[in-house]
């Protein structure tokens, strides 16, 4: 049976999503280990987004084909009983044979959290980047609009990105702020949706907007970076710990309809 | 100079507030270690609440007398530079000589977080207790009102509590719920304020209200437990990880006025 998993994780203690040759702990490896125990043979779990080391997920999506037939509830409980408490399968659903978490995805949404106080709260230190200098959310919001639409993202991705096509469509970019009662401080959040993300693209957008918020960059730099692909015009790549994969987008019902069992 | 510290901590990796003879890691020990480095001699930090192992604090208050004169900003930065990232001094203020964080306190507020889904989110697992069975918040709210006022709390505290006087005044008890977007689930929160708490009192109240929420206890049991002091009528002590010291209450300006420098 082909299965769709929804997964949450605190990426702090993982070397990212993807199984590493070096044997480091990864989310994919954690899930595949549990499923191999349950299935009695090796299985491959395909994730929608191969998040980097330290990046978190509220609702990562993965697909996996299993030999045995499982009730979704039992499978969820069985996997969760065999993985660390920093990763949880929050949903299991039977999917059509044609569903593949990555290839069927139409887009993703990432969020970047910044804790903007003189101190970094122990309650958000695992999930938020710390910026002690005051950020102008208004300026970040204005400049963020420049990222919307179809652009070549060469200036906002890893130089080592092995892809040929660096054109992506950013469909939404919002900069918000809220007060965290628990952390006792202001949190600035940058949400960005696109039909796809190059490596480091979300963190590079966040880093550039942080430079804008501190008054160190502005419209000109962003427009020129987008036009020329010059990495020197983009801000530094913001640290992984502030980034969370929030949602993977599929066409409505697609994963059910794709040859659903 | 006498100093008032406001402190946040994630209690997960601490053996509680108070320095232990066995040399385990404590919040008090962490702060005293940093201050001893800065002062060049041993100092004693007095906390308002001696939270148990695993219990967190959003705004613990402590007082300490220092030999050197410090600007509050420099002292805060210097302490934070010498302690783990799971504890932060969020505020430093000069206090009058008469101020003592514990003896000057007029009351405290604790909050107990319960994550009420079939799974426990990695984003709240350090700060919330997990209850998979559905809780009736309405019933918890009704029964919670029975705790208000002056009672003998023998049924709701540790049998080993060395205090003579087990009478305390609970001035506020609220049961709320909210949806956590990050954790993707319902959080039930129990907030309780009193002029003082016996050991395990907050966790025992929380455990009793959890039993109420599951339909296993009710008004009768609570009323009889309060009247008789019979521990068997109270619910189990809820796990430490769900509890947070939210606020320490002082008379307005008291710590400033008490012989302020």
XYZ file of N, CA and C in Angstrom, chain A residues 110-112 137 140-141 144-145 148 170-177 188-193 209:
72
model
N 7.487 28.108 3.829
C 8.439 28.119 4.937
C 8.185 29.344 5.806
N 8.521 29.216 7.085
C 8.447 30.367 7.978
C 9.788 30.554 8.671
N 10.193 31.797 8.819
C 11.432 32.091 9.541
C 11.092 32.936 10.775
N 9.946 46.241 11.012
C 9.074 45.293 10.320
C 8.419 45.965 9.110
N 10.853 45.799 6.271
C 10.974 44.406 5.812
C 9.768 44.038 4.947
N 8.594 44.514 5.377
C 7.362 44.205 4.658
C 7.370 44.840 3.263
N 9.971 43.136 1.126
C 9.591 41.749 0.868
C 8.755 41.595 -0.395
N 8.004 42.641 -0.726
C 7.131 42.560 -1.914
C 7.937 42.405 -3.202
N 8.182 38.858 -4.691
C 7.030 38.166 -5.278
C 7.186 37.967 -6.780
N 7.637 32.895 -6.526
C 7.257 33.151 -5.124
C 5.848 33.738 -5.131
N 4.920 33.007 -4.530
C 3.502 33.362 -4.629
C 3.010 34.165 -3.431
N 3.793 34.162 -2.361
C 3.354 34.868 -1.160
C 4.567 35.167 -0.308
N 4.627 36.379 0.206
C 5.683 36.717 1.161
C 5.099 37.679 2.182
N 5.050 37.261 3.440
C 4.479 38.107 4.482
C 5.451 38.249 5.635
N 5.522 39.458 6.159
C 6.333 39.712 7.337
C 5.394 40.150 8.449
N 5.385 39.414 9.526
C 4.488 39.739 10.636
C 5.258 39.838 11.932
N 4.580 40.219 12.978
C 5.197 40.236 14.297
C 4.137 39.942 15.335
N 9.456 38.263 15.230
C 9.207 38.676 13.852
C 9.178 37.409 13.008
N 8.153 37.268 12.170
C 8.080 36.054 11.352
C 7.983 36.410 9.876
N 8.748 35.699 9.085
C 8.757 35.866 7.634
C 8.201 34.581 7.039
N 7.066 34.686 6.323
C 6.483 33.505 5.681
C 6.629 33.643 4.179
N 7.088 32.578 3.551
C 7.285 32.646 2.108
C 6.811 31.344 1.455
N 5.977 31.511 0.421
C 5.468 30.369 -0.343
C 5.991 30.470 -1.773
N 16.171 40.059 4.280
C 15.166 40.894 4.947
C 15.623 41.317 6.345
